[in-house]
Coordinates of C-alpha atoms in Angstrom, one line a residue:
M1 CA 0.1 0.1 -0.1
I2 CA 1.2 3.6 -0.8
A3 CA 0.4 6.9 0.9
I4 CA 0.7 10.1 -1.0
V5 CA 0.6 13.6 0.5
Q6 CA -0.5 16.6 -1.5
P7 CA -2.0 20.0 -0.4
L8 CA -5.1 19.6 -2.7
V9 CA -6.3 18.0 -5.8
P10 CA -7.2 20.5 -8.6
H11 CA -9.1 19.4 -11.8
Y12 CA -6.0 19.4 -14.0
R13 CA -4.3 16.6 -11.7
E14 CA -7.4 14.3 -11.1
H15 CA -6.8 12.0 -14.1
F16 CA -3.1 11.3 -12.9
F17 CA -4.2 10.3 -9.5
N18 CA -7.4 8.3 -10.7
R19 CA -5.3 6.5 -13.4
L20 CA -2.3 5.7 -11.2
R21 CA -4.6 4.4 -8.5
E22 CA -6.0 1.8 -10.9
Q23 CA -2.5 0.2 -11.2
A24 CA -1.0 1.1 -7.8
P25 CA -3.6 1.5 -5.1
F26 CA -2.9 4.4 -2.7
D27 CA -4.3 6.6 0.0
L28 CA -4.2 10.2 -1.0
Y29 CA -4.0 12.7 1.9
C30 CA -4.6 16.4 1.4
Y31 CA -4.1 19.1 4.0
D32 CA -5.9 21.9 2.2
G33 CA -9.6 22.1 1.7
V34 CA -12.2 23.9 -0.5
A35 CA -11.3 27.3 0.8
A36 CA -7.7 26.9 -0.6
L37 CA -9.1 25.9 -4.0
Q38 CA -11.4 28.9 -4.0
K39 CA -8.6 31.2 -3.0
Q40 CA -6.4 29.9 -5.9
N41 CA -9.3 30.1 -8.3
L42 CA -9.1 26.3 -8.9
A43 CA -11.7 23.8 -9.7
A44 CA -11.8 20.7 -7.5
G45 CA -10.9 17.3 -9.1
S46 CA -13.1 14.4 -8.5
T47 CA -10.5 12.2 -6.6
S48 CA -11.1 10.3 -3.3
I49 CA -8.9 11.7 -0.6
K50 CA -8.3 11.5 3.0
S51 CA -8.3 14.7 5.2
L52 CA -4.9 15.4 6.8
S53 CA -4.8 18.0 9.7
A54 CA -2.0 20.3 9.3
W55 CA -0.6 23.5 10.8
S56 CA 1.0 26.2 8.6
V57 CA 3.1 29.3 9.4
G58 CA 4.3 31.1 6.3
P59 CA 5.8 28.4 4.0
F60 CA 6.3 25.9 6.9
V61 CA 3.9 22.9 7.1
L62 CA 3.5 20.6 10.0
Y63 CA 1.3 17.5 10.1
N64 CA 1.3 14.4 12.3
P65 CA 3.7 11.9 10.8
M66 CA 2.5 9.2 13.0
R67 CA -0.5 8.9 10.7
F68 CA 1.8 7.2 8.2
F69 CA 3.8 4.8 10.6
R70 CA 1.4 2.0 9.6
S71 CA 2.7 -1.4 8.7
D72 CA 0.6 -1.6 5.5
Y73 CA 2.2 1.5 4.0
K74 CA 5.2 0.4 2.2
I75 CA 5.9 3.6 0.2
L76 CA 5.3 7.2 1.1
V77 CA 5.3 9.7 -1.6
L78 CA 5.9 13.1 0.0
M79 CA 6.6 16.6 -1.2
L80 CA 10.1 17.7 -2.1
N81 CA 9.8 20.9 0.0
F82 CA 12.2 21.8 2.7
A83 CA 9.5 23.8 4.5
H84 CA 7.6 20.7 5.2
L85 CA 8.8 19.9 8.8
S86 CA 7.0 16.6 9.0
T87 CA 8.7 15.3 5.9
W88 CA 12.2 16.1 7.5
L89 CA 11.1 14.0 10.6
I90 CA 9.9 11.1 8.5
L91 CA 13.2 11.2 6.5
L92 CA 15.3 11.2 9.6
L93 CA 13.5 8.3 11.2
K94 CA 13.4 6.3 7.9
P95 CA 16.4 4.1 9.0
F96 CA 14.1 2.8 11.8
L97 CA 11.1 2.4 9.7
K98 CA 10.1 -0.4 7.2
Q99 CA 9.1 2.2 4.6
K100 CA 10.5 3.7 1.5
V101 CA 10.1 7.4 0.8
I102 CA 9.8 9.1 -2.6
L103 CA 10.0 12.9 -2.8
W104 CA 8.0 14.6 -5.5
G105 CA 8.5 18.4 -6.6
H106 CA 9.9 20.8 -8.9
G107 CA 13.4 20.4 -7.5
I108 CA 14.0 24.1 -7.9
S109 CA 12.5 27.4 -6.8
V110 CA 10.6 29.3 -9.5
K111 CA 11.5 32.6 -7.9
R112 CA 15.1 31.7 -7.5
Y113 CA 15.5 29.6 -10.6
I114 CA 18.4 31.4 -12.3
Q115 CA 20.5 31.3 -8.9
E116 CA 19.6 27.7 -8.1
E117 CA 20.3 26.3 -11.8
R118 CA 23.9 27.4 -11.0
R119 CA 23.9 26.5 -7.3
P120 CA 21.1 24.0 -6.4
S121 CA 19.5 24.1 -2.8
R122 CA 21.6 22.3 -0.2
L123 CA 18.4 21.7 1.8
L124 CA 16.8 19.8 -1.1
K125 CA 19.9 17.9 -1.9
W126 CA 19.9 16.7 1.8
M127 CA 16.3 15.6 1.5
M128 CA 16.9 13.6 -1.6
Q129 CA 19.9 12.0 -0.2
L130 CA 17.7 10.8 2.7
A131 CA 15.0 9.6 0.5
D132 CA 14.8 6.4 -1.7
A133 CA 13.8 8.1 -4.9
T134 CA 12.7 11.4 -6.5
W135 CA 10.1 12.6 -8.9
F136 CA 10.9 15.7 -10.7
Y137 CA 8.2 17.6 -12.8
T138 CA 10.3 17.9 -15.9
S139 CA 13.4 16.4 -17.5
R140 CA 15.3 19.9 -17.3
E141 CA 15.4 19.8 -13.4
L142 CA 16.3 16.1 -13.5
E143 CA 19.2 16.9 -15.6
L144 CA 20.3 19.7 -13.3
W145 CA 20.3 17.5 -10.3
Q146 CA 22.1 14.6 -12.1
Q147 CA 25.0 16.9 -12.6
V148 CA 25.0 17.3 -8.7
M149 CA 24.2 13.9 -7.6
P150 CA 25.4 11.4 -10.3
G151 CA 23.6 8.1 -10.3
M152 CA 20.7 9.5 -8.1
N153 CA 17.5 7.4 -8.3
A154 CA 15.1 9.9 -9.9
V155 CA 12.7 10.2 -12.8
A156 CA 11.0 13.1 -14.6
L157 CA 7.3 12.6 -14.8
N158 CA 6.9 15.1 -17.6
N159 CA 4.0 17.1 -15.9
T160 CA 0.9 17.4 -18.0
I161 CA -2.9 18.1 -17.6
S162 CA -5.8 15.7 -17.1
E163 CA -7.6 16.5 -20.4
V164 CA -4.5 16.5 -22.5
E165 CA -5.3 13.1 -24.6
R166 CA -8.7 14.2 -25.3
I167 CA -7.6 17.7 -26.5
I168 CA -4.9 16.3 -28.9
Q169 CA -7.6 13.9 -30.5
E170 CA -9.9 16.6 -31.4
P171 CA -9.7 17.7 -35.0
I172 CA -8.5 21.3 -35.8
P173 CA -11.7 23.4 -35.9
D174 CA -12.6 25.8 -38.7
K175 CA -11.0 29.0 -37.6
A176 CA -13.0 31.3 -39.8
L177 CA -16.3 29.8 -38.8
L178 CA -15.5 30.3 -35.1
R179 CA -14.4 33.9 -35.7
E180 CA -17.7 34.6 -37.4
K181 CA -19.7 33.0 -34.4
Y182 CA -17.8 35.1 -31.9
G183 CA -17.9 38.2 -34.0
I184 CA -14.1 38.5 -34.2
S185 CA -12.6 39.7 -37.5
A186 CA -9.2 40.7 -36.6
R187 CA -6.2 39.6 -38.7
R188 CA -4.4 38.1 -35.7
V189 CA -5.9 36.7 -32.6
L190 CA -4.0 36.0 -29.4
I191 CA -5.5 33.9 -26.4
Y192 CA -4.4 34.1 -22.8
C193 CA -5.6 31.3 -20.4
A194 CA -4.2 31.4 -16.9
R195 CA -5.3 32.6 -13.4
F196 CA -4.5 36.0 -12.4
N197 CA -3.4 34.9 -9.0
E198 CA 0.3 35.7 -9.3
V199 CA 2.1 38.9 -10.0
G200 CA 5.0 36.8 -11.7
R201 CA 2.5 36.3 -14.8
R202 CA 3.6 39.9 -15.7
I203 CA 0.0 41.1 -16.6
D204 CA 1.7 44.6 -17.1
L205 CA 3.5 43.2 -20.2
L206 CA 0.1 41.8 -21.5
L207 CA -1.6 45.1 -21.0
K208 CA 1.4 46.8 -22.8
L209 CA 1.0 44.5 -25.7
I210 CA -2.6 45.1 -25.9
S211 CA -2.4 48.9 -25.6
E212 CA 0.2 48.9 -28.4
T213 CA -1.4 46.7 -31.0
D214 CA -4.1 48.2 -33.5
P215 CA -7.7 46.9 -32.6
A216 CA -8.4 46.5 -36.2
Q217 CA -5.7 44.2 -36.7
Y218 CA -5.4 42.4 -33.4
S219 CA -7.9 40.8 -30.9
F220 CA -7.2 39.1 -27.6
I221 CA -9.2 36.3 -26.0
I222 CA -8.9 36.3 -22.1
I223 CA -9.6 33.2 -20.1
G224 CA -9.1 33.4 -16.2
A225 CA -10.0 35.0 -12.9
G226 CA -8.0 36.1 -9.9
K227 CA -7.3 38.9 -7.5
Y228 CA -4.8 40.5 -9.9
K229 CA -7.0 40.4 -12.7
P230 CA -7.1 44.0 -14.4
D231 CA -10.1 45.7 -15.9
F232 CA -10.1 45.0 -19.8
S233 CA -13.3 46.9 -20.5
G234 CA -11.5 49.8 -21.8
Y235 CA -10.0 47.9 -24.7
P236 CA -12.3 47.2 -27.6
H237 CA -10.2 44.4 -29.0
V238 CA -10.2 42.3 -25.8
H239 CA -12.8 39.6 -25.3
D240 CA -12.8 38.7 -21.7
F241 CA -14.5 35.2 -20.8
G242 CA -13.6 34.9 -17.1
A243 CA -13.0 31.6 -15.8
V244 CA -13.9 28.9 -18.4
Y245 CA -14.1 25.2 -17.4
D246 CA -16.4 23.9 -20.1
P247 CA -14.2 22.0 -22.4
A248 CA -16.5 22.6 -25.5
V249 CA -16.3 26.3 -25.0
K250 CA -12.5 26.2 -24.4
Q251 CA -12.1 24.2 -27.7
E252 CA -13.9 27.0 -29.6
L253 CA -12.0 29.8 -28.1
F254 CA -8.5 28.1 -28.7
G255 CA -9.7 27.1 -32.0
L256 CA -10.4 30.6 -33.2
A257 CA -7.0 32.0 -32.0
D258 CA -3.6 31.9 -33.8
L259 CA -1.2 32.1 -31.0
Y260 CA -1.1 31.5 -27.2
F261 CA 0.4 34.5 -25.3
Q262 CA 1.5 34.6 -21.7
P263 CA 4.3 36.9 -20.7
G264 CA 5.6 35.2 -17.6
W265 CA 5.1 32.3 -15.0
V266 CA 4.2 29.9 -17.8
G267 CA 3.3 26.5 -16.4
L268 CA 0.8 23.8 -17.4
S269 CA -0.9 26.5 -19.5
A270 CA 1.7 25.8 -22.1
V271 CA 0.8 22.2 -22.2
E272 CA -2.9 23.0 -22.8
A273 CA -2.2 25.6 -25.5
M274 CA 0.2 23.2 -27.4
A275 CA -2.4 20.5 -27.2
Y276 CA -4.8 22.7 -28.8
A277 CA -2.0 23.3 -31.5
K278 CA -1.3 26.9 -30.5
P279 CA 2.3 28.0 -30.4
V280 CA 3.3 29.4 -27.1
C281 CA 4.6 33.0 -27.0
T282 CA 6.3 34.2 -23.9
F283 CA 9.4 36.1 -22.7
K284 CA 12.8 34.8 -21.7
R285 CA 13.4 33.8 -18.3
S286 CA 15.3 36.4 -16.4
E287 CA 15.4 38.0 -12.8
A288 CA 12.5 40.2 -14.0
V289 CA 10.5 37.6 -15.8
L290 CA 9.8 34.4 -13.8
Q291 CA 8.9 31.1 -15.5
C292 CA 7.6 27.9 -14.0
V293 CA 9.4 24.6 -14.7
E294 CA 7.1 23.8 -17.6
Y295 CA 8.7 26.7 -19.5
S296 CA 11.3 24.0 -20.7
Y297 CA 8.7 22.4 -23.0
I298 CA 8.8 25.6 -25.2
R299 CA 11.3 25.4 -27.8
N300 CA 11.8 28.7 -29.5
G301 CA 11.0 28.6 -33.2
Y302 CA 9.8 25.0 -33.1
N303 CA 6.6 25.0 -30.9
G304 CA 6.7 28.4 -29.7
L305 CA 8.4 31.9 -29.6
I306 CA 10.5 33.3 -26.7
F307 CA 11.0 37.0 -26.9
E308 CA 13.6 39.3 -25.3
S309 CA 11.6 42.4 -25.3
I310 CA 8.2 43.8 -25.8
E311 CA 9.6 45.5 -29.1
E312 CA 10.9 42.2 -30.5
C313 CA 7.4 40.7 -29.5
L314 CA 5.5 43.3 -31.4
Y315 CA 7.7 43.0 -34.4
A316 CA 7.6 39.3 -34.6
L317 CA 3.8 39.0 -34.1
D318 CA 3.3 41.6 -36.9
K319 CA 5.7 39.9 -39.4
L320 CA 4.9 36.3 -38.5
P321 CA 3.3 34.6 -41.7
E322 CA 0.3 32.3 -41.5
D323 CA 2.0 29.3 -42.8
K324 CA 4.7 29.6 -40.1
I325 CA 2.0 29.8 -37.4
D326 CA 0.5 26.7 -38.7
I327 CA 3.8 24.8 -38.7
L328 CA 4.5 26.0 -35.2
G329 CA 1.0 24.8 -34.2
Q330 CA 1.4 21.4 -35.8
Q331 CA 4.8 20.9 -34.0
A332 CA 3.3 22.1 -30.7
R333 CA 0.8 19.4 -30.9
R334 CA 3.2 16.7 -32.0
F335 CA 5.5 17.7 -29.0
V336 CA 2.6 17.0 -26.6
K337 CA 1.7 13.7 -28.3
E338 CA 5.3 12.5 -28.1
N339 CA 6.2 13.7 -24.6
L340 CA 3.3 15.0 -22.6
T341 CA 0.5 12.5 -22.5
M342 CA -1.1 11.5 -19.3
T343 CA -0.4 7.8 -20.0
A344 CA 3.4 8.7 -20.2
M345 CA 3.1 10.6 -16.9
V346 CA 1.4 7.7 -15.0
D347 CA 3.8 5.3 -16.6
N348 CA 6.8 7.2 -15.4
A349 CA 5.4 7.2 -11.9
L350 CA 4.5 3.6 -12.0
H351 CA 8.1 2.6 -13.2
S352 CA 9.5 4.4 -10.2
L353 CA 7.1 2.9 -7.7
Y354 CA 7.9 -0.6 -8.9
A355 CA 11.7 0.1 -8.8
V356 CA 11.5 1.4 -5.3
N357 CA 9.4 -1.5 -4.0
Q358 CA 12.0 -4.3 -5.3

């Protein structure tokens, strides 16, 4: 039997847990509830969980580790987060327990990415040295840590979203018909689909692009809600749909767009956009523009475009020919099919579980 600890289960993660459970039964413990989902503007996933009482002060989390010292739990999958005090206690007691521990996480701080890719966190290194295996979100972070800890027992799950296989099986819709349906006649349509809950998304750059484009030539589709969401009502070429969870509506909105645009903090939204055959446009990771680990999925000139400045962005979007957009979109969907299916993510986790259980 396996126990997995997570803060909560959002909709984009439910298929991973449900499909993994079919082949490797486990108890899933969550220490955050409905209020946390609502605060983060997330929809809840339909996955069976057990409630785990926890105390949080700032980034630090403490729960009762005795809950997991049961003889029928052979493997514990805990979070790779040095602020989880209970995880430290379990790791330090592991020599006296008949349990294996897998740590699951980014392996790097999004806010300190540039510093930590040169000098990885010593605390995370210590945690991984105490554990039996590690699950990283993407191959990029796995490669970074393999340079620091050669021969480490680790796997990249290749983080993806619940609906990805359904999306990539859908035919490419008729863009002209959808634009007629929604009353959009601009030459170029960009879509943004992410929560406005993080200043790192650099909404200021989104607004700058909107304000500096010709409303007769450009239109913007906005999907998302959150406390940092600006008022788009003053821009005639912005079509704001708020939070959208209906897959049929999302398919149409992505279908009428040419490109996906998110200035910063690009995460799983890149996977969703590429699954819809939309090239992902964003800015280069820097001290000023933070990017999530899934940023490594974007290959400039292959499945997306990565800009150095707003001026370069404006020039490229204006000059980009339609046939190039189509090629980038096809390659984006192909990248998802070959690397980011839910089947592959579940298989990567299963192989690690089986290896640790030997």
